[in-house]
Tab-separated table of C-alpha atoms in Angstrom:
chain	number	residue	atom	x	y	z
V	1	MET	CA	-11.941	-29.104	26.000
V	2	THR	CA	-11.294	-26.321	23.510
V	3	THR	CA	-7.787	-25.566	22.266
V	4	ASN	CA	-6.185	-22.136	22.539
V	5	LYS	CA	-6.835	-21.468	18.866
V	6	GLU	CA	-10.475	-22.451	19.196
V	7	GLN	CA	-10.766	-20.050	22.121
V	8	LEU	CA	-9.252	-17.277	19.983
V	9	ALA	CA	-11.883	-17.927	17.327
V	10	LEU	CA	-14.681	-17.924	19.892
V	11	TRP	CA	-13.502	-14.580	21.317
V	12	ILE	CA	-13.435	-13.040	17.838
V	13	ASP	CA	-16.945	-14.329	17.114
V	14	ALA	CA	-18.198	-12.906	20.415
V	15	HIS	CA	-16.689	-9.485	19.650
V	16	PHE	CA	-17.299	-9.372	15.916
V	17	ASP	CA	-20.116	-6.831	16.032
V	18	GLU	CA	-17.781	-4.567	17.982
V	19	GLU	CA	-15.056	-5.108	15.359
V	20	VAL	CA	-17.460	-4.101	12.572
V	21	GLY	CA	-18.411	-1.000	14.553
V	22	VAL	CA	-14.751	-0.043	14.904
V	23	LEU	CA	-14.262	-0.450	11.157
V	24	GLN	CA	-17.226	1.838	10.565
V	25	GLN	CA	-15.560	4.492	12.742
V	26	LEU	CA	-12.326	4.075	10.794
V	27	LEU	CA	-14.105	4.552	7.469
V	28	ARG	CA	-16.035	7.658	8.518
V	29	VAL	CA	-12.996	9.924	8.940
V	30	PRO	CA	-11.759	10.898	5.432
V	31	THR	CA	-8.096	10.535	4.540
V	32	ASP	CA	-8.057	11.532	0.872
V	33	THR	CA	-4.490	11.643	-0.428
V	34	PRO	CA	-4.073	14.077	-2.059
V	35	PRO	CA	-4.449	16.420	-0.257
V	36	GLY	CA	-3.199	14.155	2.526
V	37	ASN	CA	-4.445	15.707	5.766
V	38	ASN	CA	-4.221	12.470	7.714
V	39	ALA	CA	-3.337	13.506	11.264
V	40	PRO	CA	-7.031	13.756	12.316
V	41	HIS	CA	-7.556	10.081	11.473
V	42	ALA	CA	-4.434	9.113	13.431
V	43	ASP	CA	-5.737	11.087	16.426
V	44	MET	CA	-9.044	9.218	16.233
V	45	VAL	CA	-7.294	5.834	16.040
V	46	ALA	CA	-5.057	6.737	18.986
V	47	ASP	CA	-8.086	7.601	21.108
V	48	LEU	CA	-9.815	4.406	20.024
V	49	VAL	CA	-6.999	2.068	21.081
V	50	LYS	CA	-6.287	3.987	24.285
V	51	ALA	CA	-9.718	2.809	25.390
V	52	TYR	CA	-8.261	-0.733	25.481
V	53	GLY	CA	-5.624	0.441	27.958
V	54	TRP	CA	-2.900	0.526	25.332
V	55	THR	CA	-0.177	3.155	25.136
V	56	VAL	CA	0.035	4.815	21.722
V	57	GLU	CA	3.103	6.598	20.361
V	58	LYS	CA	2.332	9.413	17.930
V	59	HIS	CA	5.170	10.091	15.511
V	60	ALA	CA	4.340	13.266	13.592
V	61	VAL	CA	6.515	13.849	10.545
V	62	PRO	CA	7.769	17.486	10.601
V	63	ALA	CA	5.371	19.817	8.795
V	64	GLN	CA	7.897	21.180	6.317
V	65	VAL	CA	9.034	17.684	5.344
V	66	VAL	CA	5.422	16.678	4.723
V	67	GLN	CA	4.625	19.815	2.726
V	68	ASP	CA	7.740	19.461	0.574
V	69	TYR	CA	6.615	15.901	-0.080
V	70	GLY	CA	3.236	17.097	-1.374
V	71	MET	CA	0.971	16.212	1.552
V	72	GLU	CA	-0.513	18.214	4.450
V	73	THR	CA	-0.076	16.178	7.670
V	74	ILE	CA	1.254	12.748	8.584
V	75	THR	CA	1.159	11.256	12.071
V	76	ASN	CA	2.238	7.619	12.200
V	77	LEU	CA	1.297	5.466	15.178
V	78	ILE	CA	3.124	2.693	17.005
V	79	VAL	CA	1.386	0.584	19.654
V	80	ARG	CA	3.932	-1.590	21.471
V	81	ARG	CA	2.780	-4.657	23.398
V	82	PRO	CA	5.845	-6.139	25.145
V	83	TYR	CA	5.570	-9.634	26.617
V	84	GLN	CA	8.058	-11.885	28.402
V	85	ALA	CA	11.638	-11.950	27.133
V	86	GLY	CA	12.827	-14.607	24.756
V	87	GLY	CA	10.563	-14.287	21.719
V	88	PRO	CA	10.490	-12.312	18.474
V	89	THR	CA	8.899	-8.930	17.847
V	90	VAL	CA	6.106	-9.173	15.276
V	91	ALA	CA	4.790	-5.987	13.659
V	92	LEU	CA	1.404	-5.600	11.980
V	93	ASN	CA	1.217	-2.707	9.502
V	94	ALA	CA	-1.811	-1.131	7.813
V	95	HIS	CA	-2.066	2.244	6.099
V	96	GLY	CA	-4.826	4.794	6.582
V	97	ASP	CA	-4.235	7.100	3.608
V	98	VAL	CA	-6.465	6.496	0.578
V	99	VAL	CA	-7.004	7.724	-2.950
V	100	PRO	CA	-9.924	10.193	-3.237
V	101	PRO	CA	-13.310	8.489	-3.700
V	102	GLY	CA	-14.104	9.768	-7.195
V	103	ASP	CA	-17.602	9.612	-8.660
V	104	ASN	CA	-20.409	7.089	-9.274
V	105	TRP	CA	-20.793	5.761	-5.744
V	106	THR	CA	-24.055	4.026	-4.836
V	107	TYR	CA	-23.168	4.216	-1.143
V	108	PRO	CA	-21.627	7.210	0.654
V	109	PRO	CA	-17.843	6.729	0.376
V	110	TYR	CA	-17.339	7.656	4.027
V	111	GLY	CA	-20.544	6.146	5.395
V	112	GLY	CA	-19.404	2.708	6.492
V	113	VAL	CA	-22.763	1.320	5.353
V	114	VAL	CA	-23.368	-2.387	6.048
V	115	GLU	CA	-25.720	-4.160	3.643
V	116	ASN	CA	-26.174	-7.790	2.556
V	117	GLY	CA	-23.092	-8.907	4.454
V	118	TYR	CA	-20.768	-6.257	2.993
V	119	ILE	CA	-19.383	-3.029	4.410
V	120	TYR	CA	-18.988	-0.187	1.905
V	121	GLY	CA	-16.625	2.769	1.929
V	122	ARG	CA	-13.303	4.082	0.697
V	123	ALA	CA	-10.582	1.910	2.298
V	124	ALA	CA	-13.072	-0.779	3.354
V	125	ALA	CA	-10.785	-3.261	1.582
V	126	VAL	CA	-7.486	-1.327	1.300
V	127	SER	CA	-6.564	-1.015	4.071
V	128	LYS	CA	-8.508	0.490	6.972
V	129	CYS	CA	-10.120	-2.931	7.303
V	130	ASP	CA	-6.789	-4.268	8.525
V	131	PHE	CA	-6.630	-1.682	11.296
V	132	ALA	CA	-9.621	-3.640	12.606
V	133	THR	CA	-8.145	-7.052	11.689
V	134	TYR	CA	-4.920	-6.374	13.563
V	135	ILE	CA	-6.459	-4.604	16.570
V	136	PHE	CA	-8.922	-7.411	17.224
V	137	ALA	CA	-6.400	-10.177	16.530
V	138	THR	CA	-4.183	-8.563	19.165
V	139	ARG	CA	-7.057	-8.181	21.632
V	140	ALA	CA	-8.061	-11.820	21.138
V	141	LEU	CA	-4.480	-12.977	21.722
V	142	GLU	CA	-4.162	-11.022	24.947
V	143	ALA	CA	-7.632	-12.038	26.155
V	144	LEU	CA	-6.558	-15.686	25.915
V	145	GLY	CA	-4.576	-15.230	29.114
V	146	VAL	CA	-1.733	-17.573	28.191
V	147	PRO	CA	1.945	-16.666	28.702
V	148	LEU	CA	3.391	-14.785	25.714
V	149	LYS	CA	7.003	-14.098	24.864
V	150	GLY	CA	8.558	-11.453	22.626
V	151	GLY	CA	6.506	-8.476	21.591
V	152	LEU	CA	3.846	-7.220	19.243
V	153	GLU	CA	3.760	-3.832	17.500
V	154	LEU	CA	0.907	-2.228	15.612
V	155	HIS	CA	2.157	0.198	12.947
V	156	PHE	CA	-0.616	2.440	11.616
V	157	THR	CA	0.896	4.638	8.940
V	158	TYR	CA	-0.312	7.276	6.487
V	159	ASP	CA	1.845	7.374	3.373
V	160	GLU	CA	1.265	4.270	1.254
V	161	GLU	CA	-0.344	6.140	-1.651
V	162	PHE	CA	2.656	8.487	-1.989
V	163	GLY	CA	5.213	5.701	-1.640
V	164	GLY	CA	5.609	4.973	2.076
V	165	LEU	CA	8.826	6.898	2.668
V	166	LEU	CA	7.142	9.030	5.320
V	167	GLY	CA	5.119	6.099	6.652
V	168	PRO	CA	6.980	2.888	7.548
V	169	GLY	CA	10.014	4.373	5.813
V	170	TRP	CA	10.062	7.211	8.353
V	171	LEU	CA	9.647	4.888	11.350
V	172	LEU	CA	12.505	2.703	10.141
V	173	GLU	CA	14.777	5.588	9.143
V	174	GLN	CA	14.307	7.244	12.531
V	175	LYS	CA	15.114	3.890	14.176
V	176	LEU	CA	11.811	3.897	15.992
V	177	THR	CA	11.254	0.234	15.209
V	178	LYS	CA	13.108	-2.871	14.008
V	179	PRO	CA	10.767	-5.871	14.250
V	180	ASP	CA	11.790	-9.441	13.496
V	181	PHE	CA	8.732	-10.242	11.348
V	182	VAL	CA	6.060	-8.149	9.619
V	183	ILE	CA	2.556	-8.891	8.412
V	184	ALA	CA	1.235	-5.993	6.322
V	185	ALA	CA	-2.226	-5.300	4.988
V	186	GLY	CA	-3.405	-7.746	2.329
V	187	PHE	CA	-6.261	-10.060	1.352
V	188	SER	CA	-7.560	-13.249	2.972
V	189	TYR	CA	-7.125	-15.819	0.216
V	190	ASN	CA	-3.467	-15.380	-0.677
V	191	ILE	CA	-0.201	-14.454	0.994
V	192	VAL	CA	1.947	-11.988	-0.923
V	193	THR	CA	5.644	-12.719	-0.549
V	194	ALA	CA	7.001	-10.544	-3.389
V	195	HIS	CA	5.899	-7.546	-5.425
V	196	ASN	CA	7.044	-5.317	-8.240
V	197	ALA	CA	9.182	-2.216	-8.011
V	198	CYS	CA	7.908	1.083	-9.403
V	199	LEU	CA	9.619	4.042	-11.072
V	200	GLN	CA	7.622	7.215	-11.663
V	201	LEU	CA	9.044	10.125	-13.642
V	202	GLU	CA	7.843	13.634	-14.445
V	203	ILE	CA	9.015	14.639	-17.928
V	204	THR	CA	8.840	18.345	-18.728
V	205	VAL	CA	9.252	19.207	-22.408
V	206	HIS	CA	10.244	22.847	-22.912
V	207	GLY	CA	9.696	24.513	-26.274
V	208	LYS	CA	8.643	28.003	-27.248
V	209	SER	CA	5.134	29.385	-27.596
V	210	GLY	CA	4.101	30.923	-30.887
V	211	HIS	CA	1.010	32.230	-32.656
V	212	GLY	CA	-1.143	29.484	-34.128
V	213	ALA	CA	-1.279	31.357	-37.460
V	214	MET	CA	2.515	31.354	-37.603
V	215	PRO	CA	3.589	28.085	-35.964
V	216	GLU	CA	7.085	28.415	-37.382
V	217	THR	CA	7.702	31.209	-34.827
V	218	GLY	CA	7.530	28.673	-31.996
V	219	HIS	CA	9.008	25.334	-31.015
V	220	ASP	CA	6.174	22.854	-30.466
V	221	ALA	CA	6.606	21.086	-27.127
V	222	LEU	CA	3.625	18.848	-27.786
V	223	GLN	CA	5.068	17.612	-31.053
V	224	ALA	CA	8.272	16.754	-29.187
V	225	ALA	CA	6.277	15.130	-26.387
V	226	THR	CA	4.551	12.971	-29.005
V	227	ARG	CA	7.947	11.608	-29.987
V	228	ILE	CA	8.528	10.664	-26.352
V	229	LEU	CA	5.098	9.030	-26.112
V	230	ASN	CA	5.775	6.990	-29.232
V	231	ALA	CA	9.178	5.912	-27.916
V	232	ILE	CA	7.654	4.787	-24.620
V	233	TYR	CA	4.783	2.841	-26.147
V	234	ASP	CA	6.979	1.314	-28.852
V	235	GLN	CA	8.857	-0.397	-26.012
V	236	LEU	CA	5.835	-2.322	-24.753
V	237	PRO	CA	6.217	-5.375	-27.040
V	238	GLU	CA	9.803	-5.765	-25.813
V	239	LEU	CA	8.751	-5.494	-22.169
V	240	LYS	CA	6.169	-8.249	-22.726
V	241	LYS	CA	9.027	-10.599	-23.622
V	242	VAL	CA	10.592	-10.139	-20.171
V	243	LYS	CA	9.071	-12.628	-17.740
V	244	SER	CA	9.352	-12.989	-13.974
V	245	LYS	CA	9.949	-16.424	-12.477
V	246	ILE	CA	7.786	-15.526	-9.463
V	247	PRO	CA	4.199	-16.883	-9.593
V	248	GLY	CA	1.676	-14.039	-9.672
V	249	ILE	CA	4.048	-11.631	-11.425
V	250	ASP	CA	4.223	-11.480	-15.219
V	251	SER	CA	6.120	-8.778	-17.159
V	252	PRO	CA	7.280	-5.185	-16.643
V	253	THR	CA	4.841	-2.460	-17.707
V	254	MET	CA	5.154	1.178	-18.729
V	255	LEU	CA	2.579	3.892	-19.325
V	256	VAL	CA	2.012	7.642	-19.303
V	257	GLY	CA	-0.767	8.358	-16.854
V	258	ARG	CA	-1.078	12.132	-17.149
V	259	ILE	CA	-0.378	14.861	-19.705
V	260	ASP	CA	-0.606	18.621	-19.074
V	261	GLY	CA	0.387	21.389	-21.445
V	262	GLY	CA	-0.338	24.249	-23.781
V	263	THR	CA	-1.997	27.585	-23.122
V	264	ASN	CA	-4.787	27.886	-25.699
V	265	THR	CA	-6.214	26.319	-28.836
V	266	ASN	CA	-4.523	28.827	-31.125
V	267	VAL	CA	-1.082	28.855	-29.473
V	268	VAL	CA	1.899	26.619	-30.193
V	269	PRO	CA	2.441	24.679	-26.935
V	270	GLY	CA	5.524	25.989	-25.148
V	271	LYS	CA	5.551	23.395	-22.380
V	272	VAL	CA	4.135	19.904	-21.900
V	273	VAL	CA	4.436	17.760	-18.773
V	274	LEU	CA	4.149	13.966	-18.887
V	275	LYS	CA	3.918	11.718	-15.831
V	276	MET	CA	4.937	8.145	-16.470
V	277	ASP	CA	4.945	4.898	-14.520
V	278	ARG	CA	7.366	1.992	-15.106
V	279	ARG	CA	6.718	-1.180	-13.108
V	280	MET	CA	9.728	-3.447	-12.640
V	281	ILE	CA	9.643	-7.146	-11.867
V	282	PRO	CA	11.777	-8.188	-8.868
V	283	GLU	CA	14.477	-9.582	-11.154
V	284	GLU	CA	15.164	-6.144	-12.680
V	285	ASP	CA	17.732	-3.660	-11.348
V	286	PRO	CA	15.985	-0.314	-10.714
V	287	VAL	CA	19.191	1.677	-11.288
V	288	VAL	CA	19.679	0.108	-14.709
V	289	VAL	CA	16.007	0.515	-15.634
V	290	GLU	CA	15.949	4.204	-14.704
V	291	ALA	CA	19.060	4.861	-16.766
V	292	GLN	CA	17.495	3.067	-19.737
V	293	VAL	CA	14.235	5.006	-19.502
V	294	ARG	CA	16.010	8.344	-19.215
V	295	ALA	CA	18.136	7.506	-22.260
V	296	LEU	CA	15.026	6.490	-24.201
V	297	ILE	CA	13.351	9.831	-23.467
V	298	GLU	CA	16.392	11.933	-24.289
V	299	LYS	CA	17.041	10.083	-27.536
V	300	ALA	CA	13.436	10.586	-28.663
V	301	VAL	CA	13.883	14.386	-28.865
V	302	GLU	CA	17.558	14.467	-29.726
V	303	GLY	CA	18.252	17.049	-32.409
V	304	GLN	CA	14.838	18.714	-32.194
V	305	PRO	CA	15.454	22.471	-32.538
V	306	GLY	CA	14.467	24.604	-29.567
V	307	ILE	CA	13.440	21.637	-27.435
V	308	ARG	CA	14.782	20.946	-23.954
V	309	VAL	CA	13.727	18.101	-21.654
V	310	GLU	CA	13.829	17.901	-17.839
V	311	ILE	CA	13.355	14.517	-16.173
V	312	LYS	CA	12.462	14.432	-12.476
V	313	ARG	CA	12.097	11.268	-10.461
V	314	LEU	CA	8.843	11.269	-8.492
V	315	LEU	CA	9.148	7.802	-6.971
V	316	LEU	CA	11.491	4.850	-6.912
V	317	SER	CA	9.845	2.030	-5.011
V	318	HIS	CA	11.926	-1.119	-4.701
V	319	ALA	CA	10.572	-4.638	-5.035
V	320	LEU	CA	9.576	-6.850	-2.130
V	321	ARG	CA	11.627	-10.044	-2.146
V	322	GLU	CA	11.543	-13.022	0.166
V	323	GLN	CA	13.918	-12.799	3.121
V	324	PRO	CA	15.168	-15.633	5.345
V	325	GLY	CA	12.289	-16.214	7.749
V	326	THR	CA	9.526	-15.414	5.267
V	327	GLU	CA	8.822	-19.141	5.022
V	328	LYS	CA	7.930	-19.237	8.756
V	329	LEU	CA	5.258	-16.574	8.276
V	330	VAL	CA	3.917	-18.367	5.204
V	331	ALA	CA	3.745	-21.768	6.910
V	332	SER	CA	1.857	-20.433	9.927
V	333	LEU	CA	-0.591	-18.346	7.894
V	334	GLN	CA	-1.290	-21.234	5.517
V	335	GLN	CA	-1.871	-23.693	8.354
V	336	ASN	CA	-4.271	-21.348	10.140
V	337	ALA	CA	-6.054	-20.441	6.901
V	338	GLN	CA	-6.600	-24.142	6.277
V	339	THR	CA	-8.383	-24.288	9.633
V	340	PHE	CA	-10.556	-21.190	9.343
V	341	ILE	CA	-10.964	-20.735	5.589
V	342	GLY	CA	-10.929	-24.416	4.712
V	343	GLU	CA	-8.406	-24.330	1.892
V	344	THR	CA	-4.703	-24.053	1.260
V	345	ILE	CA	-4.093	-20.436	0.292
V	346	PRO	CA	-1.216	-19.720	-2.099
V	347	ALA	CA	1.917	-17.719	-1.353
V	348	GLN	CA	2.873	-15.719	-4.435
V	349	GLY	CA	3.869	-12.367	-5.890
V	350	THR	CA	1.744	-9.452	-7.051
V	351	PRO	CA	2.321	-6.789	-9.717
V	352	LEU	CA	1.266	-4.105	-7.229
V	353	TYR	CA	3.698	-2.430	-4.846
V	354	ALA	CA	3.178	-1.739	-1.156
V	355	ASP	CA	4.796	-0.549	2.050
V	356	ALA	CA	5.986	-4.046	2.966
V	357	ARG	CA	9.011	-3.545	0.710
V	358	LEU	CA	10.362	-0.937	3.142
V	359	TYR	CA	10.667	-3.573	5.864
V	360	GLY	CA	12.132	-6.013	3.349
V	361	GLU	CA	14.823	-3.490	2.426
V	362	GLN	CA	15.943	-3.657	6.063
V	363	GLY	CA	16.242	-7.439	5.824
V	364	ILE	CA	13.025	-7.999	7.789
V	365	PRO	CA	10.860	-10.880	6.542
V	366	ALA	CA	7.519	-9.358	5.517
V	367	VAL	CA	4.373	-10.658	3.859
V	368	LEU	CA	1.023	-9.165	2.955
V	369	TYR	CA	-2.002	-10.789	4.574
V	370	GLY	CA	-5.279	-9.381	5.863
V	371	ALA	CA	-8.994	-9.061	5.169
V	372	GLY	CA	-10.257	-9.123	1.594
V	373	PRO	CA	-11.418	-11.184	-1.386
V	374	ARG	CA	-9.463	-13.328	-3.812
V	375	SER	CA	-8.671	-10.461	-6.174
V	376	VAL	CA	-8.431	-6.669	-6.176
V	377	PRO	CA	-11.258	-6.166	-8.738
V	378	GLU	CA	-13.750	-7.997	-6.495
V	379	SER	CA	-13.223	-5.393	-3.767
V	380	ASN	CA	-13.690	-2.341	-6.039
V	381	ALA	CA	-10.487	-1.039	-4.453
V	382	LYS	CA	-9.726	2.500	-5.661
V	383	LYS	CA	-13.076	2.536	-7.487
V	384	ALA	CA	-16.655	3.433	-6.591
V	385	ASP	CA	-18.423	1.248	-4.020
V	386	GLU	CA	-15.276	-0.242	-2.511
V	387	ARG	CA	-16.465	-3.038	-0.261
V	388	LEU	CA	-15.451	-5.860	2.043
V	389	LEU	CA	-17.324	-9.073	2.769
V	390	LEU	CA	-17.610	-9.101	6.540
V	391	GLU	CA	-17.057	-12.857	6.728
V	392	ASP	CA	-13.635	-12.290	5.139
V	393	LEU	CA	-12.864	-9.824	7.943
V	394	ARG	CA	-13.908	-12.417	10.520
V	395	LYS	CA	-11.814	-15.193	8.934
V	396	ALA	CA	-8.723	-13.037	8.476
V	397	THR	CA	-8.865	-11.862	12.086
V	398	LYS	CA	-8.870	-15.480	13.246
V	399	VAL	CA	-6.006	-16.439	10.938
V	400	VAL	CA	-3.858	-13.499	12.085
V	401	ALA	CA	-4.646	-14.080	15.779
V	402	CYS	CA	-3.625	-17.726	15.553
V	403	THR	CA	-0.464	-16.848	13.632
V	404	LEU	CA	0.474	-14.403	16.385
V	405	LEU	CA	-0.049	-17.223	18.903
V	406	ASP	CA	2.272	-19.450	16.850
V	407	PHE	CA	5.036	-16.818	17.029
V	408	LEU	CA	4.501	-15.384	20.508
V	409	GLY	CA	2.971	-18.216	22.528
V	410	GLU	CA	5.239	-20.173	24.858
């Protein structure tokens, strides 16, 4: 006689072609962010899950709020599946917004092409795949027909690339949800229990334009910006000495990712804009780090005639840290991965940052786990030919379904 977990696995196998077809649909509606016109994808997902008889809540963020934020439309979805009283509420969260595809694709970035056991497309691995993982894990659980207690929520959100504040952050701020546990989009061969914080700043260096033949008539903003660049990069050896105690996380990092400025080849640059990124390990205090970085920038141009600097915070993403209860999620996921993947998968940190931190900030135990390879580079995430091995999708769906049974089964 088969066990409940074996029956879950059999249901997923029997419906796996359908799951792949759903993932193809998810990949074929673009959600490039920027520009961030993501409501059409949310509408498609809502229609898709309504076909299973589920009620879908559409939570559109007000248009002006979204536009001020730098995106076009955001509609976040909540699917609530209440069961008998007496159990926890478990939320599954995946994000539908993606970075633009870029160039050099072999496969169409929004084609959902399946070849040699892989599915190709932007967000095939991060994280439209986990829309499919979580939908089919939920369907398998409910198809089992056993009594369930507590509740399950699917959170499909559209603001991870911009920081999550109008994705899960919006749902939590508006008090639309407060689950007891969260599993957020991740990869199949490790469980992420902690991640870095991130500070992003826009530094505008104001000088004064002047004729290139008479540079002394201007105040060179680029020359001042070079001082800031040197100050930032001179800090890197010191940052390397700071080490996290969390496996999977090493040292803080800092870089300038974009520079804009000047008007023409023969004109003294009157304005230069730098955009910088400072990753913080969980042991660092973001308030202290931001103050230090601002002081570093200001000191670099101190005393430079005609130079003024504006510093604008673009993002302050806090770290994900383990909460009481995280160990229960880890134990269940590891046990079920041992069954369906055949190995003990590690629970560790990552230098990336993700939406899961927003649940953690509310004291909700949250981990990252979903469909994907052992490392980000293997998936080509955020690069050309992003892909997912379909067997990893199958395995992750089984692991998540059985973990849901552990938490919600009587």
